[in-house]
Short mmCIF file of C-alpha atoms in Angstrom, two decimals:
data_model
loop_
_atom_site.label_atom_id
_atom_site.label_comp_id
_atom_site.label_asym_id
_atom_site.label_seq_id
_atom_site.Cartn_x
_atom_site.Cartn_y
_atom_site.Cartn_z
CA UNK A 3 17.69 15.05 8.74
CA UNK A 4 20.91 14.91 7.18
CA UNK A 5 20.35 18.15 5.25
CA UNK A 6 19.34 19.57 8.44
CA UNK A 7 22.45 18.88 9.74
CA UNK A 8 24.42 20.46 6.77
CA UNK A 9 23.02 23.65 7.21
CA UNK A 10 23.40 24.00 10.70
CA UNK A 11 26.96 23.21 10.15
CA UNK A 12 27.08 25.84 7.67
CA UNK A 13 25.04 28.07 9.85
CA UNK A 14 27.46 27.99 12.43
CA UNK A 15 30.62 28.64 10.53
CA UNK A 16 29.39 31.57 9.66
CA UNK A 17 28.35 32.62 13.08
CA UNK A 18 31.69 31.90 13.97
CA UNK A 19 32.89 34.32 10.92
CA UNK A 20 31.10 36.57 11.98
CA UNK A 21 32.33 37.06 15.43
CA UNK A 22 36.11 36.23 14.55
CA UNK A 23 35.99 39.34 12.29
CA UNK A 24 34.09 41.63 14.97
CA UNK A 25 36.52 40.65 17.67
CA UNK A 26 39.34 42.41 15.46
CA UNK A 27 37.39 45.00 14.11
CA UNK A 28 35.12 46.24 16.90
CA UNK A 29 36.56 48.54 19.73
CA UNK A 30 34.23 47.02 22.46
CA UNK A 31 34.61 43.67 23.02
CA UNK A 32 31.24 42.57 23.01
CA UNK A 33 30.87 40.01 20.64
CA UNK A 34 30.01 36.42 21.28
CA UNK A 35 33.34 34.99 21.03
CA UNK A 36 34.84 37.29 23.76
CA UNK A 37 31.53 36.34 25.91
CA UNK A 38 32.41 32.83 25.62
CA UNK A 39 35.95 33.12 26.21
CA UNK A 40 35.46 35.14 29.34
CA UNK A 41 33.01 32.51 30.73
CA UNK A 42 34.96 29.89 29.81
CA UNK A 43 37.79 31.73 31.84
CA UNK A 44 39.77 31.49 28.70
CA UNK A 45 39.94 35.26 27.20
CA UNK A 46 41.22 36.95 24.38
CA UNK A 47 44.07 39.35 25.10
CA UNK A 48 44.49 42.26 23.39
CA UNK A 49 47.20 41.07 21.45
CA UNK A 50 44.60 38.58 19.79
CA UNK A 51 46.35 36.09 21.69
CA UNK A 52 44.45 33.66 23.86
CA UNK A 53 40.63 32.43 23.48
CA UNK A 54 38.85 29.36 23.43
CA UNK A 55 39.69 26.09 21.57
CA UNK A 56 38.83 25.92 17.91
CA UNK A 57 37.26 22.74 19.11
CA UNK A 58 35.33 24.74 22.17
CA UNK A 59 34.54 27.29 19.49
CA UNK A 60 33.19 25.07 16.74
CA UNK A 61 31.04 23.18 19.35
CA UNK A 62 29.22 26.28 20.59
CA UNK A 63 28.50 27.63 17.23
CA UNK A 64 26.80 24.53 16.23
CA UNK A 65 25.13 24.84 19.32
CA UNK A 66 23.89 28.02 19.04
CA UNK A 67 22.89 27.25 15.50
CA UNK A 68 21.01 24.01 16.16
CA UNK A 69 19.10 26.15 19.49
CA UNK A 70 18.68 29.16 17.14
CA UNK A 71 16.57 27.01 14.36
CA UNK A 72 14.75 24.38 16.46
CA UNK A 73 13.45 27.20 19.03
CA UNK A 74 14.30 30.58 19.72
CA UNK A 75 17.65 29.41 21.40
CA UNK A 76 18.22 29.51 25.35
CA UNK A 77 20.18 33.14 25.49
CA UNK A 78 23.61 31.15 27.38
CA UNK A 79 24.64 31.72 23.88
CA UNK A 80 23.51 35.50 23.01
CA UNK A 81 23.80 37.66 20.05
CA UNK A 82 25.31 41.22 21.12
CA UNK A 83 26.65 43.33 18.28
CA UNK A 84 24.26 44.58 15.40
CA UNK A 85 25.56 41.93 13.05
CA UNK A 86 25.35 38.87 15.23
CA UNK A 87 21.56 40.03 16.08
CA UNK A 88 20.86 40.09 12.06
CA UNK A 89 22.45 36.82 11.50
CA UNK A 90 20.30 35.23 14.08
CA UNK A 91 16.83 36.66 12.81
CA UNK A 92 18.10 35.28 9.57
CA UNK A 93 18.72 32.08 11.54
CA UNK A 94 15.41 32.00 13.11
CA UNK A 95 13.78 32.85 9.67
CA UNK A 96 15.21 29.81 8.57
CA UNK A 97 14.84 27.46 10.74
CA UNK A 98 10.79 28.40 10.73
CA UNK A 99 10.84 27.23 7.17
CA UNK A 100 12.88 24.28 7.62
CA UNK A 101 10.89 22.89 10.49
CA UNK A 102 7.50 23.13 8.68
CA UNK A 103 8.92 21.38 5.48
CA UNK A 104 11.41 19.15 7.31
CA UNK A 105 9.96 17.92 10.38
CA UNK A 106 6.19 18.57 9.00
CA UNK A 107 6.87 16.11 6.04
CA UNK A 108 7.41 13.51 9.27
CA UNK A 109 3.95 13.44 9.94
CA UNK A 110 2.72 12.86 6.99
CA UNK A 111 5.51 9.92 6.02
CA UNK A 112 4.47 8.68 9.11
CA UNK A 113 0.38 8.66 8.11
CA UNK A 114 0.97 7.21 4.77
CA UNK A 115 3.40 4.72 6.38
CA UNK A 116 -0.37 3.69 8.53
CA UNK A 117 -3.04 4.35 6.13
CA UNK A 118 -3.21 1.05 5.08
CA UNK A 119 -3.68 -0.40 8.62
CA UNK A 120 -6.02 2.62 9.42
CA UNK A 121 -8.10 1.85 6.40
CA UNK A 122 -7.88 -1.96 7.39
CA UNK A 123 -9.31 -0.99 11.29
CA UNK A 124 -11.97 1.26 9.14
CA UNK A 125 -13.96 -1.58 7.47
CA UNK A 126 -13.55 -3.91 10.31
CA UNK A 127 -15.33 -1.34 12.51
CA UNK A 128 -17.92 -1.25 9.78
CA UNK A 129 -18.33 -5.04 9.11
CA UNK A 130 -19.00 -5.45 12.71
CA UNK A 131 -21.01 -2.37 13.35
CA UNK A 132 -23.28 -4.49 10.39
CA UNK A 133 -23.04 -7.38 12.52
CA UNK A 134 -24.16 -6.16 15.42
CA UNK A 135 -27.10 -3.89 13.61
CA UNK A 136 -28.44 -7.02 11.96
CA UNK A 137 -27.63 -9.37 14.77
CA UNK A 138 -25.83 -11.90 12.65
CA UNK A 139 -25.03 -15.18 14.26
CA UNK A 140 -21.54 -16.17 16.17
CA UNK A 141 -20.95 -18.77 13.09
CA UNK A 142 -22.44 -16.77 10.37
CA UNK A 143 -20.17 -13.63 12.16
CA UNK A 144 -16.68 -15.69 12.11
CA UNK A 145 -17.36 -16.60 8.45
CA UNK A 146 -17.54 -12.67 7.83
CA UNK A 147 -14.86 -11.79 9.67
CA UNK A 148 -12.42 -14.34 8.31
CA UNK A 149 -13.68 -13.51 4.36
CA UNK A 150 -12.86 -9.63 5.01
CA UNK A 151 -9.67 -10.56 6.64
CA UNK A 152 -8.30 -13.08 3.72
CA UNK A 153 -9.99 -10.45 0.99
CA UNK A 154 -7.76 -7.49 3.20
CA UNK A 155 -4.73 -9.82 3.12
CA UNK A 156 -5.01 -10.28 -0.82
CA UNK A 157 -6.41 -7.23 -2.28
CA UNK A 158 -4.91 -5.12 0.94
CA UNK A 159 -8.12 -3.10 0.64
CA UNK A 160 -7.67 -2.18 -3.08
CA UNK A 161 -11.22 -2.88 -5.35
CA UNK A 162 -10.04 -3.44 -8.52
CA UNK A 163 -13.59 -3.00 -9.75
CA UNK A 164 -13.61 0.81 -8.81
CA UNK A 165 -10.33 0.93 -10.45
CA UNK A 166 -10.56 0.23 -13.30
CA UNK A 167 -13.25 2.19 -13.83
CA UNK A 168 -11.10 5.21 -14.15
CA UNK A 169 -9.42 3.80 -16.99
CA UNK A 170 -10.88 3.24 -20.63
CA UNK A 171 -11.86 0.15 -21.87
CA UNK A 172 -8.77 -0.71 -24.03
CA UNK A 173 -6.54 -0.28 -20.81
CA UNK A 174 -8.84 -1.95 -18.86
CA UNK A 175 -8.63 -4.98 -21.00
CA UNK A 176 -4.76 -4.99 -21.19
CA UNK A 177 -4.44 -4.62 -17.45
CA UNK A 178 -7.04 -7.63 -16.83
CA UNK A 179 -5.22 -9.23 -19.70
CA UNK A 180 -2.12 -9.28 -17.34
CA UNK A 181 -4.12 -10.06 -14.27
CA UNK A 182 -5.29 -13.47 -15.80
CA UNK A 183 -2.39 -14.03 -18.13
CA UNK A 184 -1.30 -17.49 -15.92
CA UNK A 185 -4.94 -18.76 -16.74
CA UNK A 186 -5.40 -17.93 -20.21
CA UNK A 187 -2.25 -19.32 -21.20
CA UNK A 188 -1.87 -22.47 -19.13
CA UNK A 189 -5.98 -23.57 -19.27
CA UNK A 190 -6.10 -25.86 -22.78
CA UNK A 191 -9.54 -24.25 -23.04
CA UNK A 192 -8.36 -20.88 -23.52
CA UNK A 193 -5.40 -22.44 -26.86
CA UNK A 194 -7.00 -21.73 -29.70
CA UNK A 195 -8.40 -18.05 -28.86
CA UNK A 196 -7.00 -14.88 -30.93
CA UNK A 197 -5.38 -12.20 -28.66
CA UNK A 198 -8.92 -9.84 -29.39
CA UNK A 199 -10.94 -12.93 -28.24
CA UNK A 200 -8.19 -12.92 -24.94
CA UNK A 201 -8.55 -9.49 -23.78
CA UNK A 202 -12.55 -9.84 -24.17
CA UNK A 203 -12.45 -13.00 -21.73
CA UNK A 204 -10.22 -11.48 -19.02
CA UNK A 205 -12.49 -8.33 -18.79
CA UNK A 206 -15.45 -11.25 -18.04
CA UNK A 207 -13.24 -13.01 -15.30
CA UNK A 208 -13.71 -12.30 -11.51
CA UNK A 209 -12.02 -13.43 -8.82
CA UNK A 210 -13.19 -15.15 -5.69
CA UNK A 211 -11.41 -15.34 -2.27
CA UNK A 212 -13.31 -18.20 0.29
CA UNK A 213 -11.46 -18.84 3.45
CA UNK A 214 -11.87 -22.79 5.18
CA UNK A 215 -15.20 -24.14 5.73
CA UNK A 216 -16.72 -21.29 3.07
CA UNK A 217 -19.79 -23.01 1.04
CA UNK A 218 -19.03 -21.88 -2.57
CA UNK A 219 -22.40 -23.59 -4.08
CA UNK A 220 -25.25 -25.32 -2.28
CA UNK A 221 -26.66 -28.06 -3.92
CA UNK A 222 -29.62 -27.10 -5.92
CA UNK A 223 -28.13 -23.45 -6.98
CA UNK A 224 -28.11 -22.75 -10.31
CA UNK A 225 -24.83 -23.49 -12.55
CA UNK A 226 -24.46 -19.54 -13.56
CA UNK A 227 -20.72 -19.63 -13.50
CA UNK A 228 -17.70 -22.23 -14.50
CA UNK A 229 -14.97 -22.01 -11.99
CA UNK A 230 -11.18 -22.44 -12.51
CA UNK A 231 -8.96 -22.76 -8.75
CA UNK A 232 -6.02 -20.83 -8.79
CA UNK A 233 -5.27 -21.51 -5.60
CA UNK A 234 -6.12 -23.74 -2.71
CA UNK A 235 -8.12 -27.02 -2.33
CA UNK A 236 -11.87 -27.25 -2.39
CA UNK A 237 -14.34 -30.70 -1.74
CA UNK A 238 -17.26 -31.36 -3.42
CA UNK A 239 -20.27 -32.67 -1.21
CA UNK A 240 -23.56 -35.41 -2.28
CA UNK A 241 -25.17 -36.72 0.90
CA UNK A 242 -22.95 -35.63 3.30
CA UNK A 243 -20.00 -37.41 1.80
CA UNK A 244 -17.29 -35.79 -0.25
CA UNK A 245 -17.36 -37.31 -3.77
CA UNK A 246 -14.15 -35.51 -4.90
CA UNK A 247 -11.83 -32.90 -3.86
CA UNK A 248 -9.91 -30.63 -6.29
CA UNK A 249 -6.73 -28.40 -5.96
CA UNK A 250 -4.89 -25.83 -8.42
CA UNK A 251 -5.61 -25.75 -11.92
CA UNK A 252 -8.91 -27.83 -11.90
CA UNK A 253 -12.41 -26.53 -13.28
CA UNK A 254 -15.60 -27.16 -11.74
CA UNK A 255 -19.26 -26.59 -12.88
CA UNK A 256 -20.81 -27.36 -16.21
CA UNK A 257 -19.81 -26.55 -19.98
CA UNK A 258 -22.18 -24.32 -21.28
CA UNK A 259 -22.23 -25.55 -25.08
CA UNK A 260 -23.28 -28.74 -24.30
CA UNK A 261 -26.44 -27.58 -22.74
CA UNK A 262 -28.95 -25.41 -24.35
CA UNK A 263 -30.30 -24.16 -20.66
CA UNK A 264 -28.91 -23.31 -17.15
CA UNK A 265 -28.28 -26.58 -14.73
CA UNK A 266 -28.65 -27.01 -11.42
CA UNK A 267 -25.53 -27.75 -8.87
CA UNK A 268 -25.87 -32.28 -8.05
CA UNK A 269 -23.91 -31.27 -4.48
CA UNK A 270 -22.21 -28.54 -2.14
CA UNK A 271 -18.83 -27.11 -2.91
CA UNK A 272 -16.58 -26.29 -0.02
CA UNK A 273 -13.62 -24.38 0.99
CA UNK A 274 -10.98 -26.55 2.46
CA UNK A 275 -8.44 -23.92 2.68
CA UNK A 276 -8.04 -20.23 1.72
CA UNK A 277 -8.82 -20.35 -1.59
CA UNK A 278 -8.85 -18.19 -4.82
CA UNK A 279 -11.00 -19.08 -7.40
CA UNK A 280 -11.58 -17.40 -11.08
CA UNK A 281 -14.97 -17.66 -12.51
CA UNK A 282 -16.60 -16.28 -15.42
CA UNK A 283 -20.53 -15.90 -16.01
CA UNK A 284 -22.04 -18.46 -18.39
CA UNK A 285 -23.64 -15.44 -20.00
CA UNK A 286 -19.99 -13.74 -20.76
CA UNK A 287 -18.92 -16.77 -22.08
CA UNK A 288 -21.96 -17.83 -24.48
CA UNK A 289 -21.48 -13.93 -25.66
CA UNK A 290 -18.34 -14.03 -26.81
CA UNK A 291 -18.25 -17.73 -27.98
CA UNK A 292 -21.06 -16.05 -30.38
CA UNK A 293 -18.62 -13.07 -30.98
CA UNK A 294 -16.06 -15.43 -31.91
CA UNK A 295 -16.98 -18.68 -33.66
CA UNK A 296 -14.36 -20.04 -34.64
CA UNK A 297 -13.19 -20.15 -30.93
CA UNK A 298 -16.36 -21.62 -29.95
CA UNK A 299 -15.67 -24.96 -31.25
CA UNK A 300 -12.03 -24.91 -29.89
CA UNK A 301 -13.20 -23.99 -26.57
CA UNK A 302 -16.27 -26.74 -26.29
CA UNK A 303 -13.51 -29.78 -27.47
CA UNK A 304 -10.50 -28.59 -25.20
CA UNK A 305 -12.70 -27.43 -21.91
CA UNK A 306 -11.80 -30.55 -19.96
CA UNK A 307 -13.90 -30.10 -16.62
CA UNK A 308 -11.82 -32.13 -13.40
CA UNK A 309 -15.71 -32.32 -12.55
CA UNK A 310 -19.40 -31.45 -14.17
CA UNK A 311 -21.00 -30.07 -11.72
CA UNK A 312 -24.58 -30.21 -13.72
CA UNK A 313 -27.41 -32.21 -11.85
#
């Protein structure tokens, strides 16, 4: 906008140029300076005496400027000699240009300024178009609706899944390297692990987002993950009664090389608030424990679980 202004400003000083040297130079006293002074009721006299203010002057070139490259102008201020009319085209010429690269980059500020909330109002329509199709439940319906909305609220629609995949595998691992650094360097598990066996475990590592009242495990499921809560407080259910209830920085489920096969969960393991959980497949981890032995036995004696989870 503010460039726009500049060059009407120096659009209009030299319209005025323009008809300050025609008013001396011309015979007839057509141009658009003698036009204003004569409806104005302040002419020039043929001494070159007389005329409108520089102020009156100034303000109707910048008039006529601004009308000439927003529209095609309102003709109270008209171009009558040969040079004023060549000046305006030029004008007009201009101001088509500016207008589709000024005012038409507005628009599309304005869409990228939205996108997100348009994407956002996107899969909303499309999570309860599946709703509706499948004729979920009211409870079963608010659980969906309040996962998208907490997922939307920390991802803000971004997969990270889809991409990385555009990146190689050695960038992938340094950017999920930085994604989990706070875990892998505060979890005593993760101390004795070489920076090779580091990237290897945060490409295995996926996070979970469960808002209030969200059932994490059932008891009964099979143990195919160990949990680590980054965030947010969770309860762990036997009977119907809550046997323990863990916050930031614990680890739930069962350590995997203490137990030659897969165990089953001993109770039900539920959201208390908006949570955000890291896990990593027992499958990931046994694979590169065998990559890396001599982690292997760090990991097993340091992995203090806040509670085994293992029936």
């Amino acid at each position: 906008m503010a460039t726009f202004v500049l060059i009407a400003h120096w659009l209009a000083c030299i319209w005025y140029a323009i008809g300050n040297a025609e008013r001396t130079l011309l015979t007839k006293n057509i141009g658009w300076l003698h036009s204003l002074g004569n409806d104005i009721q302040e002419p020039y006299f043929d001494n070159n005496t007389g005329g409108p203010t520089i102020k009156s002057r100034y303000i109707t070139a910048l008039y006529f400027t601004f009308t000439s490259l927003t529209s095609v102008g309102f003709g109270n201020v008209a171009p009558n000699t040969d040079a004023e009319k060549v000046f305006t085209i030029c004008v007009m010429l201009v101001g088509s240009l500016m207008y589709a690269s000024i005012f038409g980059n507005v628009s599309a500020i304005m869409q990228r300024l939205y996108s997100g909330t348009a994407r956002y109002h996107t899969q909303m329509l499309r999570v309860r178009e599946f709703i509706r199709f499948h004729q979920i439940p009211n409870p079963l319906r608010q659980r969906l609706e309040e996962y998208f909305q907490h997922a939307w609220s920390y991802t803000n629609g971004i997969d990270m899944n889809s991409v990385l995949k555009g990146f190689p595998e050695c960038l992938q691992a340094d950017i999920c390297l930085h994604l989990n650094r706070k875990l892998l360097t505060t979890c005593s598990a993760f101390s004795g692990a070489s920076p090779g066996c580091l990237r290897a475990l945060s490409l295995k590592f996926k996070t979970t987002h469960a808002p209030p009242g969200d059932v994490l495990v059932h008891k009964g499921d099979v143990l195919t993950s160990l949990f680590f809560i980054a965030r947010g407080s969770i309860e762990i259910q036997r009977d119907n009664n809550t046997v323990v209830i863990l916050g930031k920085d614990d680890i739930f489920g069962e350590n995997p090389c203490n137990y030659a096969t897969i165990g089953k969960s001993n109770g039900n393991v539920r959201a208390l608030t908006y949570c955000d959980i890291h896990k990593i497949h027992r499958d990931d981890l046994l694979d590169i424990l065998d990559l890396y032995p001599e982690f292997s036995e760090s990991f097993a004696n340091n992995l203090i679980l806040t509670y085994n989870m293992r029936d």
